[in-house]
Coordinates of N, CA and C in Angstrom, one line a residue:
Chain D
X70 N 157.2 85.8 144.2 CA 157.3 86.7 143.1 C 157.7 86.0 141.8
X71 N 157.3 86.5 140.7 CA 157.6 85.9 139.4 C 159.0 86.3 138.9
X72 N 159.8 85.3 138.4 CA 161.1 85.4 138.0 C 161.4 84.9 136.6
X73 N 162.2 85.6 135.9 CA 162.6 85.2 134.5 C 164.2 85.1 134.5
X74 N 164.6 83.9 134.0 CA 166.0 83.6 134.0 C 166.6 83.6 132.6
X75 N 167.7 84.3 132.4 CA 168.4 84.2 131.1 C 169.8 83.8 131.3
X76 N 170.5 83.2 130.3 CA 171.9 82.9 130.4 C 172.7 84.3 130.5
X77 N 173.7 84.3 131.3 CA 174.5 85.6 131.5 C 175.1 86.1 130.2
X78 N 175.5 85.1 129.4 CA 176.3 85.5 128.1 C 176.0 84.5 127.0
X79 N 176.1 85.0 125.8 CA 176.0 84.2 124.6 C 177.1 84.8 123.6
X80 N 177.9 83.9 123.1 CA 178.9 84.3 122.1 C 178.5 83.8 120.7
X81 N 178.7 84.6 119.7 CA 178.3 84.2 118.3 C 179.3 84.8 117.3
X82 N 179.6 84.1 116.3 CA 180.4 84.6 115.2 C 179.6 85.4 114.2
X83 N 180.2 86.4 113.6 CA 179.4 87.2 112.6 C 178.8 86.3 111.5
X84 N 177.6 86.6 111.2 CA 176.9 85.8 110.2 C 176.2 84.6 110.7
X85 N 176.5 84.2 111.9 CA 175.8 83.0 112.5 C 174.6 83.4 113.3
X86 N 173.9 82.4 113.8 CA 172.6 82.6 114.6 C 172.9 82.6 116.1
X87 N 172.3 83.6 116.8 CA 172.4 83.6 118.2 C 171.0 83.4 118.8
X88 N 170.9 82.5 119.7 CA 169.6 82.3 120.4 C 169.7 82.6 121.9
X89 N 168.8 83.4 122.4 CA 168.8 83.7 123.8 C 167.5 83.2 124.4
X90 N 167.6 82.5 125.5 CA 166.4 81.9 126.1 C 166.0 82.7 127.4
X91 N 164.8 82.7 127.7 CA 164.2 83.3 128.9 C 163.2 82.4 129.5
X92 N 163.5 82.0 130.7 CA 162.7 80.9 131.3 C 161.9 81.4 132.5
X93 N 160.6 81.1 132.6 CA 159.7 81.5 133.7 C 158.5 80.5 133.7
X94 N 158.0 80.4 134.9 CA 156.8 79.5 135.1 C 155.7 79.9 134.2
X95 N 155.3 78.9 133.3 CA 154.1 79.2 132.4 C 154.3 80.5 131.6
X96 N 155.5 80.8 131.2 CA 155.8 82.0 130.5 C 155.0 82.1 129.2
X97 N 154.7 80.9 128.6 CA 154.0 80.9 127.4 C 152.5 81.4 127.5
X98 N 152.0 81.5 128.7 CA 150.7 82.1 129.0 C 150.7 83.6 129.1
X99 N 151.9 84.2 129.1 CA 152.0 85.6 129.2 C 152.5 86.2 127.9
X100 N 152.4 87.5 127.8 CA 153.0 88.2 126.7 C 154.5 88.4 127.0
X101 N 155.3 88.2 126.0 CA 156.8 88.4 126.2 C 157.3 89.4 125.2
X102 N 158.3 90.2 125.7 CA 158.9 91.2 124.9 C 160.4 91.1 125.0
X103 N 161.2 91.7 124.1 CA 162.6 91.7 124.2 C 163.2 93.1 123.9
X104 N 164.2 93.4 124.7 CA 164.8 94.7 124.6 C 166.3 94.6 124.3
X105 N 166.9 95.5 123.5 CA 168.3 95.5 123.3 C 168.8 96.8 124.0
X106 N 169.9 96.7 124.7 CA 170.5 97.9 125.4 C 172.0 97.9 125.1
X107 N 172.5 98.9 124.5 CA 173.9 99.1 124.3 C 174.4 100.0 125.4
X108 N 175.7 99.9 125.7 CA 176.3 100.7 126.8 C 176.0 102.2 126.7
X109 N 175.5 102.7 127.8 CA 175.2 104.1 127.9 C 174.0 104.6 127.3
X110 N 173.2 103.6 126.7 CA 172.0 104.0 126.0 C 170.7 103.4 126.7
X111 N 169.6 103.9 126.4 CA 168.3 103.4 126.9 C 168.0 102.1 126.2
X112 N 167.2 101.3 126.8 CA 166.7 100.0 126.1 C 165.9 100.4 124.9
X113 N 166.0 99.5 123.9 CA 165.2 99.6 122.7 C 164.4 98.3 122.5
X114 N 163.1 98.5 122.2 CA 162.2 97.3 122.0 C 162.5 96.7 120.7
X115 N 162.8 95.3 120.7 CA 163.1 94.6 119.4 C 162.0 93.6 119.1
X116 N 161.3 93.1 120.1 CA 160.2 92.1 119.9 C 159.1 92.4 120.9
X117 N 157.9 92.3 120.5 CA 156.7 92.4 121.4 C 155.7 91.4 121.0
X118 N 154.8 91.1 121.9 CA 153.8 90.1 121.7 C 154.4 88.8 121.2
X119 N 155.4 88.4 121.8 CA 156.2 87.1 121.6 C 157.0 87.1 120.3
X120 N 156.5 87.6 119.2 CA 157.2 87.5 117.9 C 157.0 88.6 116.9
X121 N 156.5 89.7 117.4 CA 156.3 90.8 116.5 C 157.4 91.9 116.6
X122 N 157.8 92.4 115.4 CA 158.9 93.4 115.4 C 158.3 94.8 115.2
X123 N 158.8 95.7 116.0 CA 158.4 97.1 115.8 C 159.0 97.6 114.5
X124 N 158.4 98.6 113.9 CA 159.0 99.2 112.7 C 160.4 99.7 112.9
X125 N 161.3 99.4 112.0 CA 162.6 99.8 112.1 C 163.6 98.7 112.6
X126 N 163.0 97.7 113.2 CA 163.8 96.6 113.7 C 164.1 95.6 112.5
X127 N 165.3 95.2 112.3 CA 165.7 94.3 111.2 C 165.0 93.0 111.3
X128 N 164.8 92.4 110.1 CA 164.1 91.1 110.1 C 164.9 90.0 110.7
X129 N 166.2 90.2 110.9 CA 167.0 89.1 111.5 C 166.6 88.9 112.9
X130 N 165.8 89.7 113.5 CA 165.4 89.5 114.9 C 164.0 88.8 114.9
X131 N 163.9 87.7 115.6 CA 162.6 87.0 115.7 C 162.5 86.4 117.1
X132 N 161.2 86.1 117.4 CA 160.9 85.6 118.7 C 159.9 84.5 118.8
X133 N 159.9 83.7 119.8 CA 158.9 82.7 120.1 C 158.7 82.6 121.6
X134 N 157.6 82.0 121.9 CA 157.2 81.8 123.3 C 156.3 80.7 123.5
X135 N 156.7 79.7 124.2 CA 155.8 78.5 124.4 C 156.3 77.8 125.7
X136 N 155.3 77.2 126.4 CA 155.6 76.5 127.6 C 156.2 77.4 128.7
X137 N 157.4 77.1 129.1 CA 158.1 77.9 130.1 C 159.2 78.8 129.5
X138 N 159.4 78.8 128.2 CA 160.5 79.5 127.6 C 160.2 80.4 126.4
X139 N 160.7 81.6 126.5 CA 160.6 82.5 125.3 C 162.1 82.5 124.8
X140 N 162.1 82.7 123.5 CA 163.5 82.7 122.8 C 163.5 83.9 121.8
X141 N 164.7 84.6 121.9 CA 165.0 85.6 120.9 C 166.1 85.0 120.0
X142 N 165.8 85.1 118.7 CA 166.8 84.6 117.8 C 167.3 85.7 116.9
X143 N 168.6 85.8 116.7 CA 169.2 86.8 115.8 C 169.9 86.0 114.7
X144 N 169.3 86.1 113.5 CA 169.9 85.4 112.4 C 170.9 86.3 111.6
X145 N 172.0 85.7 111.2 CA 172.9 86.5 110.5 C 173.4 87.6 111.3
X146 N 173.9 87.3 112.5 CA 174.3 88.3 113.5 C 175.4 89.2 113.0
X147 N 175.2 90.5 113.3 CA 176.2 91.5 112.9 C 176.9 92.1 114.1
X148 N 178.0 92.7 113.9 CA 178.8 93.3 115.0 C 177.9 94.3 115.7
X149 N 177.0 95.0 115.0 CA 176.2 96.0 115.6 C 175.2 95.5 116.6
X150 N 175.0 94.1 116.5 CA 174.0 93.5 117.4 C 174.6 93.2 118.8
X151 N 175.9 93.4 119.0 CA 176.5 93.2 120.3 C 175.9 94.2 121.3
X152 N 175.3 93.6 122.3 CA 174.6 94.4 123.3 C 174.1 93.5 124.4
X153 N 173.5 94.1 125.4 CA 172.7 93.3 126.4 C 171.3 93.2 126.0
X154 N 170.7 92.0 126.2 CA 169.3 91.8 125.8 C 168.5 91.3 127.0
X155 N 167.3 91.9 127.2 CA 166.5 91.6 128.3 C 165.1 91.1 127.8
X156 N 164.6 90.0 128.4 CA 163.2 89.7 128.1 C 162.3 90.3 129.2
X157 N 161.1 90.4 128.9 CA 160.1 91.0 129.8 C 158.8 90.2 129.6
X158 N 158.2 89.9 130.8 CA 156.8 89.3 130.8 C 155.9 90.3 131.5
X159 N 154.7 90.3 131.0 CA 153.8 91.3 131.7 C 152.3 90.8 131.6
X160 N 151.6 91.2 132.7 CA 150.2 91.0 132.7 C 149.6 92.2 133.4
X161 N 148.4 92.1 133.8 CA 147.6 93.2 134.3 C 148.3 94.0 135.4
X162 N 149.0 93.4 136.3 CA 149.5 94.1 137.4 C 151.0 93.9 137.6
X163 N 151.6 93.3 136.7 CA 153.0 92.9 136.9 C 153.8 93.0 135.6
X164 N 154.9 93.7 135.7 CA 155.9 93.8 134.7 C 157.2 93.2 135.3
X165 N 157.8 92.2 134.6 CA 159.0 91.6 135.1 C 160.0 91.5 134.0
X166 N 161.3 91.9 134.3 CA 162.4 91.8 133.4 C 163.2 90.5 133.7
X167 N 163.8 90.0 132.7 CA 164.7 88.9 132.9 C 166.0 89.4 133.4
X168 N 166.9 88.5 133.7 CA 168.2 88.8 134.3 C 169.2 89.4 133.3
X169 N 168.9 89.3 132.0 CA 169.8 89.9 131.0 C 170.8 89.0 130.5
X170 N 171.1 89.1 129.2 CA 172.1 88.3 128.5 C 173.0 89.2 127.7
X171 N 174.3 89.1 127.9 CA 175.3 89.9 127.1 C 175.6 89.1 125.9
X172 N 175.3 89.6 124.7 CA 175.7 89.0 123.4 C 177.0 89.6 122.9
X173 N 177.9 88.7 122.7 CA 179.2 89.1 122.2 C 179.4 88.5 120.8
X174 N 179.7 89.4 119.9 CA 180.0 88.9 118.5 C 181.5 88.9 118.3
X175 N 182.0 87.6 118.2 CA 183.4 87.4 118.1 C 184.0 87.5 116.7
Chain I
X124 N 156.6 113.1 116.9 CA 157.7 112.2 117.4 C 157.5 112.1 119.0
X125 N 157.5 110.8 119.4 CA 157.4 110.6 120.8 C 158.7 110.9 121.5
X126 N 158.6 111.7 122.6 CA 159.8 112.0 123.4 C 159.5 112.0 124.9
X127 N 160.4 111.5 125.6 CA 160.3 111.4 127.1 C 161.6 112.0 127.7
X128 N 161.5 113.0 128.6 CA 162.6 113.6 129.2 C 162.5 113.6 130.7
X129 N 163.3 112.8 131.3 CA 163.3 112.7 132.8 C 164.2 113.8 133.4
X130 N 163.8 114.1 134.6 CA 164.6 115.1 135.4 C 164.4 114.9 136.9
X131 N 165.2 115.5 137.7 CA 165.0 115.4 139.1 C 165.9 114.5 139.9
X132 N 166.7 113.8 139.2 CA 167.7 112.9 139.9 C 168.8 113.7 140.5
X133 N 169.6 113.1 141.4 CA 170.7 113.7 142.0 C 171.2 112.9 143.2
X134 N 172.0 113.6 144.0 CA 172.5 113.0 145.2 C 171.6 113.2 146.4
X135 N 171.3 112.2 147.2 CA 170.4 112.3 148.3 C 170.9 111.4 149.4
X136 N 170.7 111.8 150.7 CA 171.1 111.0 151.8 C 170.0 109.9 152.1
X137 N 170.5 108.8 152.7 CA 169.5 107.7 153.1 C 168.4 108.3 153.9
X138 N 167.2 107.9 153.7 CA 166.0 108.4 154.4 C 165.4 109.6 153.8
X139 N 166.1 110.2 152.8 CA 165.6 111.4 152.2 C 164.5 111.1 151.1
X140 N 164.0 112.2 150.5 CA 163.0 112.1 149.5 C 163.4 112.9 148.2
X141 N 162.9 112.4 147.1 CA 163.2 113.0 145.8 C 161.9 112.8 144.9
X142 N 161.7 113.7 144.0 CA 160.6 113.6 143.1 C 161.2 113.7 141.7
X143 N 161.0 112.6 140.9 CA 161.4 112.6 139.5 C 160.2 113.0 138.6
X144 N 160.6 113.7 137.5 CA 159.6 114.1 136.5 C 159.9 113.5 135.2
X145 N 158.9 113.3 134.4 CA 159.1 112.8 133.0 C 158.2 113.6 132.1
X146 N 158.7 114.5 131.4 CA 158.0 115.4 130.5 C 157.8 114.7 129.1
X147 N 156.6 114.5 128.7 CA 156.3 113.8 127.5 C 155.8 114.7 126.4
X148 N 156.2 114.4 125.2 CA 155.7 115.1 124.0 C 155.4 114.1 122.9
X149 N 154.6 114.5 122.0 CA 154.2 113.6 120.8 C 153.1 112.6 121.1
X150 N 152.6 112.6 122.3 CA 151.5 111.7 122.7 C 150.9 112.2 124.0
X151 N 149.8 111.7 124.4 CA 149.1 112.1 125.7 C 149.4 111.1 126.8
X152 N 150.0 111.5 127.8 CA 150.3 110.6 128.9 C 149.1 109.9 129.5
X153 N 148.0 110.6 129.6 CA 146.8 110.1 130.3 C 146.1 109.0 129.4
X154 N 146.5 109.0 128.2 CA 145.9 108.0 127.3 C 146.7 106.7 127.2
X155 N 147.8 106.7 127.8 CA 148.7 105.5 127.7 C 149.1 104.9 129.1
X156 N 149.7 103.7 129.0 CA 150.3 103.2 130.2 C 151.6 103.8 130.4
X157 N 152.0 104.2 131.6 CA 153.3 104.8 131.8 C 154.0 104.1 133.0
X158 N 155.3 103.8 132.8 CA 156.0 103.1 133.8 C 157.3 103.8 134.2
X159 N 157.8 103.4 135.3 CA 159.2 103.8 135.7 C 159.9 102.4 135.9
X160 N 161.1 102.5 135.3 CA 162.0 101.3 135.3 C 163.4 101.8 135.8
X161 N 164.1 101.1 136.6 CA 165.4 101.5 137.1 C 166.5 100.5 136.8
X162 N 167.7 101.0 136.8 CA 168.8 100.1 136.5 C 170.0 100.6 137.4
X163 N 170.3 99.7 138.4 CA 171.4 100.0 139.3 C 172.7 99.9 138.5
X164 N 173.8 100.6 138.9 CA 175.0 100.6 138.1 C 175.5 99.2 137.9
X165 N 175.7 98.9 136.6 CA 176.3 97.6 136.2 C 175.3 96.5 136.3
X166 N 174.0 96.7 136.6 CA 173.0 95.7 136.8 C 172.0 95.7 135.8
X167 N 171.0 94.8 135.9 CA 169.9 94.7 134.9 C 168.7 95.7 135.2
X168 N 167.7 95.5 134.4 CA 166.6 96.4 134.4 C 165.6 95.9 135.5
X169 N 165.0 96.8 136.3 CA 164.0 96.4 137.3 C 162.8 97.3 137.1
X170 N 161.7 96.7 136.9 CA 160.4 97.5 136.8 C 160.1 98.0 138.2
X171 N 159.7 99.3 138.3 CA 159.4 100.0 139.6 C 157.9 100.2 139.8
X172 N 157.3 100.8 138.8 CA 155.9 101.2 139.0 C 155.2 101.5 137.6
X173 N 153.9 101.4 137.7 CA 153.0 101.5 136.5 C 151.8 102.3 136.8
X174 N 151.4 103.1 135.9 CA 150.0 103.8 136.0 C 149.3 103.6 134.7
X175 N 148.1 103.0 134.8 CA 147.3 102.8 133.7 C 146.6 104.1 133.2
X176 N 146.0 104.1 132.0 CA 145.3 105.3 131.6 C 144.1 105.6 132.5
X177 N 143.5 104.5 133.0 CA 142.4 104.7 133.9 C 142.8 105.2 135.3
X178 N 144.0 105.2 135.6 CA 144.5 105.7 136.9 C 145.0 104.7 137.9
X179 N 144.7 103.4 137.6 CA 145.2 102.3 138.5 C 146.7 102.3 138.5
X180 N 147.2 102.1 139.7 CA 148.7 102.1 139.9 C 149.2 100.8 140.5
X181 N 150.4 100.4 140.2 CA 151.0 99.2 140.7 C 152.5 99.5 141.0
X182 N 153.0 98.7 141.9 CA 154.4 98.9 142.4 C 155.1 97.6 142.6
X183 N 156.4 97.6 142.3 CA 157.2 96.5 142.7 C 157.3 96.4 144.2
X184 N 157.4 95.1 144.7 CA 157.4 95.0 146.2 C 158.6 95.8 146.8
X185 N 159.7 95.9 146.1 CA 160.8 96.6 146.7 C 160.6 98.1 147.0
X186 N 159.6 98.7 146.4 CA 159.3 100.1 146.6 C 157.9 100.4 147.1
X187 N 157.1 99.4 147.3 CA 155.7 99.6 147.7 C 155.7 100.2 149.1
X188 N 154.9 101.3 149.2 CA 154.8 102.0 150.5 C 155.7 103.1 150.6
X189 N 156.7 103.2 149.7 CA 157.7 104.3 149.7 C 157.7 105.2 148.5
X190 N 157.3 104.6 147.4 CA 157.3 105.4 146.1 C 155.8 105.6 145.7
X191 N 155.5 106.7 145.0 CA 154.2 107.0 144.5 C 154.3 107.5 143.1
X192 N 153.6 106.8 142.2 CA 153.6 107.3 140.8 C 152.3 108.1 140.6
X193 N 152.5 109.2 139.8 CA 151.3 110.1 139.5 C 151.6 110.8 138.2
X194 N 150.6 111.5 137.8 CA 150.7 112.3 136.5 C 150.0 113.6 136.6
X195 N 150.4 114.5 135.8 CA 149.7 115.8 135.7 C 149.3 115.9 134.3
X196 N 148.0 115.7 134.1 CA 147.5 115.7 132.7 C 147.6 117.1 132.0
X197 N 147.5 118.1 132.7 CA 147.6 119.5 132.1 C 149.0 119.8 131.7
X198 N 150.0 119.1 132.3 CA 151.4 119.3 131.9 C 152.0 118.1 131.1
X199 N 151.1 117.1 130.9 CA 151.5 115.9 130.1 C 152.8 115.4 130.7
X200 N 152.8 115.2 132.0 CA 154.1 114.9 132.8 C 153.8 113.7 133.8
X201 N 154.7 112.8 133.8 CA 154.7 111.7 134.8 C 155.6 112.0 135.9
X202 N 155.2 111.6 137.1 CA 156.1 111.8 138.3 C 156.4 110.5 139.1
X203 N 157.4 110.5 139.8 CA 157.7 109.4 140.8 C 158.2 110.1 142.1
X204 N 157.3 110.0 143.1 CA 157.7 110.5 144.4 C 158.4 109.4 145.2
X205 N 159.6 109.6 145.6 CA 160.4 108.6 146.3 C 160.7 109.0 147.7
X206 N 160.2 108.3 148.6 CA 160.4 108.6 150.1 C 161.3 107.5 150.7
X207 N 161.8 107.8 151.9 CA 162.5 106.8 152.7 C 163.6 106.1 151.8
X208 N 164.3 106.9 151.1 CA 165.3 106.3 150.1 C 166.4 105.6 150.8
X209 N 166.8 104.5 150.2 CA 167.9 103.6 150.7 C 169.0 103.5 149.7
X210 N 170.2 103.1 150.1 CA 171.3 102.9 149.2 C 171.0 102.1 148.0
X211 N 170.2 101.0 148.3 CA 169.8 100.1 147.2 C 168.9 100.7 146.1
X212 N 168.4 101.9 146.4 CA 167.6 102.6 145.4 C 168.4 103.4 144.4
X213 N 169.7 103.4 144.6 CA 170.7 104.0 143.7 C 170.6 103.4 142.3
X214 N 170.3 104.2 141.3 CA 170.0 103.7 139.9 C 169.8 104.8 138.9
X215 N 169.8 104.4 137.7 CA 169.3 105.3 136.6 C 167.8 105.0 136.5
X216 N 167.0 106.0 136.6 CA 165.5 105.8 136.5 C 165.0 106.2 135.2
X217 N 164.4 105.3 134.5 CA 163.8 105.6 133.2 C 162.3 105.7 133.3
X218 N 161.7 106.6 132.5 CA 160.3 106.5 132.3 C 160.0 105.9 130.9
X219 N 158.9 105.3 130.8 CA 158.6 104.6 129.5 C 157.1 104.6 129.2
X220 N 156.8 104.7 128.0 CA 155.4 104.7 127.6 C 155.0 103.2 127.2
X221 N 153.8 102.9 127.4 CA 153.3 101.6 127.0 C 151.9 101.7 126.4
X222 N 151.5 100.6 125.8 CA 150.1 100.5 125.2 C 149.5 99.2 125.7
X223 N 148.3 98.9 125.2 CA 147.7 97.6 125.6 C 148.3 96.4 125.0
X224 N 149.3 96.6 124.0 CA 149.9 95.4 123.4 C 151.4 95.5 123.6
X225 N 152.0 96.6 124.1 CA 153.4 96.7 124.4 C 153.6 97.4 125.7
X226 N 154.2 96.7 126.7 CA 154.4 97.3 128.0 C 155.2 98.6 128.0
X227 N 156.3 98.6 127.2 CA 157.2 99.8 127.2 C 157.7 99.9 125.8
X228 N 157.2 100.8 125.0 CA 157.7 100.9 123.6 C 158.6 102.1 123.4
X229 N 158.5 103.2 124.2 CA 159.4 104.3 124.1 C 160.0 104.6 125.5
X230 N 161.3 104.9 125.5 CA 161.9 105.1 126.8 C 162.6 106.5 126.8
X231 N 162.7 107.1 127.9 CA 163.5 108.3 128.1 C 165.0 108.0 128.2
X232 N 165.8 109.0 128.4 CA 167.2 108.8 128.5 C 167.7 108.5 129.9
X233 N 166.8 108.6 130.9 CA 167.1 108.3 132.2 C 167.6 109.4 133.1
X234 N 167.4 109.3 134.4 CA 168.0 110.3 135.3 C 168.6 109.5 136.5
X235 N 169.8 109.9 136.9 CA 170.5 109.1 137.9 C 170.2 109.6 139.3
X236 N 169.8 108.6 140.2 CA 169.6 108.9 141.6 C 170.7 108.1 142.4
X237 N 171.4 108.9 143.2 CA 172.4 108.3 144.0 C 172.1 108.5 145.5
X238 N 171.9 107.5 146.2 CA 171.6 107.6 147.6 C 172.8 107.2 148.4
X239 N 173.4 108.2 149.1 CA 174.6 107.9 149.8 C 174.8 108.9 151.0
X240 N 175.5 108.5 152.0 CA 175.7 109.4 153.1 C 177.0 110.1 153.0

């Protein structure tokens, strides 16, 4: 079965850049998305099609996907960005979520 | 406005059955990809099942043969029939809408299923 691996946690200072990686076999050949989930809330889509932002998502969120790694980058991180982040890869018959990364804004 | 409202969760004994519902508004269920995703307490997201607009269905290996996804177009509602439930099926179950470029763009608030004796 297909697996996506993320670091369990990432710490970042306010105003700095946070990068979250997502690793999977030939992930660059699939579509990648990223979701933000805050405690007690449903996930929210922040990146789709590797690097596109839904309306309403701040420009500080960006994404890339190449080779075996997709990356979510949060530039100028704010306290409100503290949350769990999940990557997702999908194709015709398979949706897979990453293991999740807790982003802490110190 | 797109809205998804899940219902049907609750406490159930191992081996039992439960049917979850997801009432949609603001769009047509049958014209979109619809998924169920679950999250065990304190754990990550796990994709469970998918139904395409054409009716094709797919399941995670962990639920294949036990769960069935379906929809009622007249009620604009998605369902998940869960049979032979196990303790490891305990989770919040979310329904989510998708399109051909986004697997899950809108999510419901979730419904909790607890499998325990």
